[in-house]
Structures are given as C-alpha cells and as structure tokens.
CSV table of C-alpha atoms and ligand atoms in Angstrom, one decimal:
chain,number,residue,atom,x,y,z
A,1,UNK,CA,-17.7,-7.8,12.1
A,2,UNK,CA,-16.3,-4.1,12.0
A,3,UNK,CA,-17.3,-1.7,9.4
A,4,UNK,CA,-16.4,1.9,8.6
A,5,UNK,CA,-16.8,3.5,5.5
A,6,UNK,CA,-17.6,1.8,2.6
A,7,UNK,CA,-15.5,-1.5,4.0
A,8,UNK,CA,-16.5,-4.6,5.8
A,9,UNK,CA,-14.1,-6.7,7.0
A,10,UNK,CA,-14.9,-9.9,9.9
A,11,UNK,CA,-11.5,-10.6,12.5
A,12,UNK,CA,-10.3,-14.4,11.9
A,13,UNK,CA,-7.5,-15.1,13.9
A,14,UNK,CA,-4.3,-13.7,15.8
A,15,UNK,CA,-1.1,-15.0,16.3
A,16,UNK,CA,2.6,-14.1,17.2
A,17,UNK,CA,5.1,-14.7,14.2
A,18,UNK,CA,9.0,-14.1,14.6
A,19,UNK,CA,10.4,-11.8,11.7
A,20,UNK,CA,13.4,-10.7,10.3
A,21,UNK,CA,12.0,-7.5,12.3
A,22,UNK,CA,11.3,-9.7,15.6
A,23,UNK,CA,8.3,-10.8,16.9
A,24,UNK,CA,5.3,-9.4,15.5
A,25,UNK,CA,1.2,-10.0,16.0
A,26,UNK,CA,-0.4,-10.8,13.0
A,27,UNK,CA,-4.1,-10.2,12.9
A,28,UNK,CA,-6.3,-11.9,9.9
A,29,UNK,CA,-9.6,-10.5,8.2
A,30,UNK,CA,-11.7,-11.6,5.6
A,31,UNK,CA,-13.5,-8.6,3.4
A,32,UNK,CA,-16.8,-9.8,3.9
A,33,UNK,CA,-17.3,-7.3,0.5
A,34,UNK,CA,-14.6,-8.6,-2.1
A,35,UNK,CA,-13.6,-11.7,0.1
A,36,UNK,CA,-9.9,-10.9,-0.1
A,37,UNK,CA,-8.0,-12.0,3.1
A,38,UNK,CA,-6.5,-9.2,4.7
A,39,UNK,CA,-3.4,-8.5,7.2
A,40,UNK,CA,-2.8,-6.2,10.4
A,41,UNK,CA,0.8,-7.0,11.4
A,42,UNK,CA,1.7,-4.5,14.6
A,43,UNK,CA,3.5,-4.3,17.6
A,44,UNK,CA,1.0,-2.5,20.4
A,45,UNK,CA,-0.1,-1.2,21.9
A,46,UNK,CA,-2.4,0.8,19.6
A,47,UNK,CA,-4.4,3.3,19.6
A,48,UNK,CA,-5.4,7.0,18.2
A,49,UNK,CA,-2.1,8.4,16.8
A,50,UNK,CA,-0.8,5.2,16.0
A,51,UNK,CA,2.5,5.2,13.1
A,52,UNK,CA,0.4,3.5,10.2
A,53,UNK,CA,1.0,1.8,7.0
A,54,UNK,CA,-1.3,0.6,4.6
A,55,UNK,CA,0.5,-1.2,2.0
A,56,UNK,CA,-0.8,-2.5,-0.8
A,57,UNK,CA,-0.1,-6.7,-1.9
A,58,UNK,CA,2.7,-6.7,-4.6
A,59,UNK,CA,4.0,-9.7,-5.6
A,60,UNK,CA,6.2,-9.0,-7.9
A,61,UNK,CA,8.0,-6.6,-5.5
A,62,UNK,CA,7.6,-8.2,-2.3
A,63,UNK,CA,8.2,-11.7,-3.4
A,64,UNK,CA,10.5,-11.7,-6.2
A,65,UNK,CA,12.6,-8.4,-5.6
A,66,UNK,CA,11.1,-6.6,-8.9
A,67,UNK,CA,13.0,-3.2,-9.5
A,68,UNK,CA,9.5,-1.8,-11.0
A,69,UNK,CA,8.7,-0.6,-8.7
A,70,UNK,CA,9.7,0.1,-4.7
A,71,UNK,CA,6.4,-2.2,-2.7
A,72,UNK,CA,9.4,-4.5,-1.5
A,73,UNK,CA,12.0,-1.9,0.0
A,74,UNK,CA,9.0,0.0,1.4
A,75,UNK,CA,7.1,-3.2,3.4
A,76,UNK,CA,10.7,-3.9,4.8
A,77,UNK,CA,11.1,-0.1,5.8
A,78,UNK,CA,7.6,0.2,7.3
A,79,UNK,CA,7.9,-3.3,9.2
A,80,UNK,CA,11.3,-2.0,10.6
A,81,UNK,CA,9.6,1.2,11.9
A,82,UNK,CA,6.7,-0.5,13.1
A,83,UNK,CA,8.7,-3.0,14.9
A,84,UNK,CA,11.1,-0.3,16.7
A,85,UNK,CA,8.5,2.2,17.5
A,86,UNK,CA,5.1,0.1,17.8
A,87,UNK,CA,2.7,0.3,15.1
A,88,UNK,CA,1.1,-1.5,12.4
A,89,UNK,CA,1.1,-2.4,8.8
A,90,UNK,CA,-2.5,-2.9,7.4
A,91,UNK,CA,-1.8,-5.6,4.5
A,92,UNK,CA,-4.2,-5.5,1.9
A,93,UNK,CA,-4.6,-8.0,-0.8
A,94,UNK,CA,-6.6,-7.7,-3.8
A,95,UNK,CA,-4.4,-5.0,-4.7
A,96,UNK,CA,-2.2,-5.8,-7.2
A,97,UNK,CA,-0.9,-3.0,-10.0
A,98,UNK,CA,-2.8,-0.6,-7.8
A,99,UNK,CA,-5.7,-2.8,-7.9
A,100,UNK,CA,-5.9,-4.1,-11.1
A,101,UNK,CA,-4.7,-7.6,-10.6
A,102,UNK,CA,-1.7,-9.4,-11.2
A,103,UNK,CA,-2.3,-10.3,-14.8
A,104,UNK,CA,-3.1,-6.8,-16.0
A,105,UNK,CA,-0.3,-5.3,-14.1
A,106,UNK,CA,2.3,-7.8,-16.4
A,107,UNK,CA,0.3,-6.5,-19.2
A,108,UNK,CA,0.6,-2.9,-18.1
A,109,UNK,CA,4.2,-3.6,-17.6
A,110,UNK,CA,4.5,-4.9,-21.4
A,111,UNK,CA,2.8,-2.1,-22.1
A,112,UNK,CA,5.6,-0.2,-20.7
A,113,UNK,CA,7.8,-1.7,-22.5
A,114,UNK,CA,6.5,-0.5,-25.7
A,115,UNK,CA,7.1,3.3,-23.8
A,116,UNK,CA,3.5,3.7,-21.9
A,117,UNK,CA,4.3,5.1,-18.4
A,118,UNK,CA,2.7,3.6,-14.9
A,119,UNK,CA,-0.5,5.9,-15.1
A,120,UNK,CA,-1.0,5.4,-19.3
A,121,UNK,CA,-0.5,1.3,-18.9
A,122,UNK,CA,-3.3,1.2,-17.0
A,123,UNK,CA,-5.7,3.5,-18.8
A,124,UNK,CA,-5.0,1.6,-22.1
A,125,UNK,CA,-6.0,-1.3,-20.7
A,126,UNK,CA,-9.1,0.1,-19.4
A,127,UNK,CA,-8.4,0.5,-15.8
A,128,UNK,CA,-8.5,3.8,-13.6
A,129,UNK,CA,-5.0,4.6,-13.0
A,130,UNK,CA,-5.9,3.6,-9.3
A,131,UNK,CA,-8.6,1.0,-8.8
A,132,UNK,CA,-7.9,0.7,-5.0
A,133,UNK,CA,-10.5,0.9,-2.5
A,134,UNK,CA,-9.4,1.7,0.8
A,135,UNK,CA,-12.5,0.9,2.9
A,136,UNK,CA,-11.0,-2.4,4.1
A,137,UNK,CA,-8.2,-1.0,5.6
A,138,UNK,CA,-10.6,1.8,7.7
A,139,UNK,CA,-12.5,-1.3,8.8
A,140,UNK,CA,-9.1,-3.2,10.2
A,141,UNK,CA,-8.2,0.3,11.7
A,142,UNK,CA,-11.1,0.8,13.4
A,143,UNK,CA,-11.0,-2.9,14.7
A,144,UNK,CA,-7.6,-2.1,16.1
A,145,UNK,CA,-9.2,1.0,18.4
A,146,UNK,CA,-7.1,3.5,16.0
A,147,UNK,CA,-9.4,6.6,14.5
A,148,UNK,CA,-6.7,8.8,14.1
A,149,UNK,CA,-2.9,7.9,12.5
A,150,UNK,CA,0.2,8.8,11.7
A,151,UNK,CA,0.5,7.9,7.8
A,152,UNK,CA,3.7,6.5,6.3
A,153,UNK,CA,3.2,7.3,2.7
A,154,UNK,CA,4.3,9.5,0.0
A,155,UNK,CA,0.6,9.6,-1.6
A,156,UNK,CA,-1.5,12.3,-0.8
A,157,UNK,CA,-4.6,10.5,-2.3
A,158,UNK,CA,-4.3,8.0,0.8
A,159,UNK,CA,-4.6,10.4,2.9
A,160,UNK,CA,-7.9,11.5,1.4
A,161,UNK,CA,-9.0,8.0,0.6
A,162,UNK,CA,-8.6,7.2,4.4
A,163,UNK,CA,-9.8,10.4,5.8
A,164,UNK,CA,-13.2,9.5,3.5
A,165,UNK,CA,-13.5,6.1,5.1
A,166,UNK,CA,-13.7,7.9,8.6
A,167,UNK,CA,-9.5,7.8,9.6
A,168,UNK,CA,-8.3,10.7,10.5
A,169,UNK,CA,-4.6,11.3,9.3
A,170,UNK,CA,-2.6,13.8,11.4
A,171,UNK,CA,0.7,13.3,10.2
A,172,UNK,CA,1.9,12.1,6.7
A,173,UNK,CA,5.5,10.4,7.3
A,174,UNK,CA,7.4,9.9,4.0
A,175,UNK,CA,8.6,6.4,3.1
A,176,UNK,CA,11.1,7.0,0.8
A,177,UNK,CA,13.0,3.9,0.0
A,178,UNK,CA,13.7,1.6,-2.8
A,179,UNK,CA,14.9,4.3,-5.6
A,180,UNK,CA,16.7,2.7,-8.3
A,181,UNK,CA,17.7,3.0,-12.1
A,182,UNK,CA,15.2,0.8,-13.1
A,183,UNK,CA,12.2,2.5,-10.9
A,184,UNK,CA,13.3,6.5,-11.0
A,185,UNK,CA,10.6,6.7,-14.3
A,186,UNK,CA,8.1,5.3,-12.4
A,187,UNK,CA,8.7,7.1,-9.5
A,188,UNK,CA,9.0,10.1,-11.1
A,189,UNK,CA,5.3,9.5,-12.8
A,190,UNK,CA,3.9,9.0,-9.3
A,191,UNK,CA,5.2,12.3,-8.7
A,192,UNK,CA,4.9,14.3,-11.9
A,193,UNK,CA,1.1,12.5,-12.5
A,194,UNK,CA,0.0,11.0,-9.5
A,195,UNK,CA,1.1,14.0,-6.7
A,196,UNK,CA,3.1,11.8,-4.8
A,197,UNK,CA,5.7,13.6,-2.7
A,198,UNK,CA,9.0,12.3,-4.0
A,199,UNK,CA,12.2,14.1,-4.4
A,200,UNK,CA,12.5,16.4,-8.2
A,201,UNK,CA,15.9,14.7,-9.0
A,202,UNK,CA,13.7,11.3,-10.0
A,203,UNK,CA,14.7,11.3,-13.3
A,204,UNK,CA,11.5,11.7,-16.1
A,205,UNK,CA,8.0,10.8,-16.2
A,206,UNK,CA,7.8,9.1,-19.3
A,207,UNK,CA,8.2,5.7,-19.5
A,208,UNK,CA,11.0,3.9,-18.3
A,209,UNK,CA,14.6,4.8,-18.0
B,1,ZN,ZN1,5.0,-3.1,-6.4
C-alpha cells in the first residue's frame, strides 16, 4: 500500500500490453479511499524527472471520439510521447466530467445545449467546476519511485493539485491537441475561466460554437 497526500492507492498487478504506441507496461491500483481502479501505463525506466501525464477517464472522448471535448486526441498524444521518450500516463478513473460522473456530465452537456458553458453546467447542477481529487495519482507516482515530474498539461491547477499531494512539478509541457469547431468554446472557457494555457485565437468562452 503507497500513500502520499491525501490518496491511498494498493499495486494489483503488472503486465506488458502491445499498443497502437508499442509495447507498454501497464501497472493496476485500487484506491483503497474511493475504490476506483486506477492505471500507470509507462515505458521505464522511471524515476525523478520523469515526462508525466495524469489524464483523467473520459469516455465519451476516449471511447467514442466525442468532439466535446479533446480527452481522446490528448491520451493518444501523451501515450505517443510516453512511448518514444519513456514515461508514464497515470490513468485515473472516477473522473468523469472532471469528476462529476458520467451521468451528470451528459446533463452538463444538455445543459450546454441550452447555452451554459463547461464551468456554468457544472455549477448548475450543483457540482464544483472541478470535483477532481488528485491524491490517487501522487500515490501511483510515488509507487513508481518518481517525486519530481515533468507535467504534460495545459492546467496550471494540476500543477498545484500535485505539488499539494507532495509531487514536485519542474516543468509544465503543453498538450495541445485535439482543437476543433465543435470544442474551440470549450477550450476557450478552460482558458478564459479555468487559466488553462491555451492559445487566444480559441474562439469564445461562452457556450458552444
Ligand atoms: Zn473528455
């Protein structure tokens, strides 16, 4: 059992899968707090100063190629760095719609529909615009041997999240992939409300396109 910060997380099992990206090492968790499954999926070695990604589970994007949003085009992007450079991708689950699940994120989106944008959706329905807790992910890392990382993500608020859960982040490496006409408004709220680090020529932050 490995814990750091506020997460607890207990190693399952590792295997080697081959990917669209090559062979990879996929590592299993359970949170022993939430009971979520989670995912390390690397090429090592690791260690302090590893390239990092911790990717929240989207379903709609990953699985079914949902232009929401960009959680499919990003996974792909990270796993290809990963793969070339060595790495790993800390999969959490549990974190759909930033955490709110995957029913409330289809509402959020209806919600959308009717002109809310991504950070409004979720605060009509009664959610924190993020409801994701990072912990697990400091727990996998520190599992892994890695205390200090090299972040792919645009979000600042990672960064903080992660460096509050005991990871050290030297180095934030944008991930900017995925931009379409169906996402730029959504992107652009990440940016305009959320202080992601995304290009200005987005589009607008409210609602959708
Ligand atoms: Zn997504």
């Amino acid at each position: 059992m490995t814990t750091a910060g506020r997460g607890t997380v207990r190693f399952q099992v590792q295997t080697t899968i081959g990917t669209a990206h090559g062979d990879l090492a996929f590592r299993a968790y359970r949170d022993e707090i939430t009971g979520f499954e989670h995912l390390a999926v690397f090429r090592g070695p690791l260690g302090d100063g590893a390239l990092v990604r911790v990717h929240s589970e989207c379903l709609t994007g990953e699985v079914f190629g949902s232009a929401r949003c960009e959680c499919g085009p990003q996974l792909d992007t990270a796993l290809e760095r990963i793969a070339a450079e060595g790495g790993v991708v800390v999969y959490l689950r549990g974190h759909e719609g930033r955490g709110i699940g995957l029913v409330a994120k289809l509402r959020a989106y209806a919600l959308q529909d009717e002109g809310y944008d991504t950070v409004d959706a979720n605060l009509a329905l009664g959610f924190a615009a993020d409801a994701r807790d990072f912990g697990a992910a400091a727990a996998i890392l520190a599992d892994l041997g890695v205390r200090r990382v090299r972040l792919l993500t645009n979000n600042p608020d990672k960064e903080r999240q992660l460096e509050e859960h005991g990871v050290a982040v030297d180095e934030l490496v944008p991930l900017i992939t995925g931009v379409a006409r169906d996402n730029a408004g959504y992107l652009g709220t990440k940016r305009d409300r959320m202080g992601h680090v995304l290009p200005p020529d987005l589009g607008h932050s409210i609602g959708r396109p």
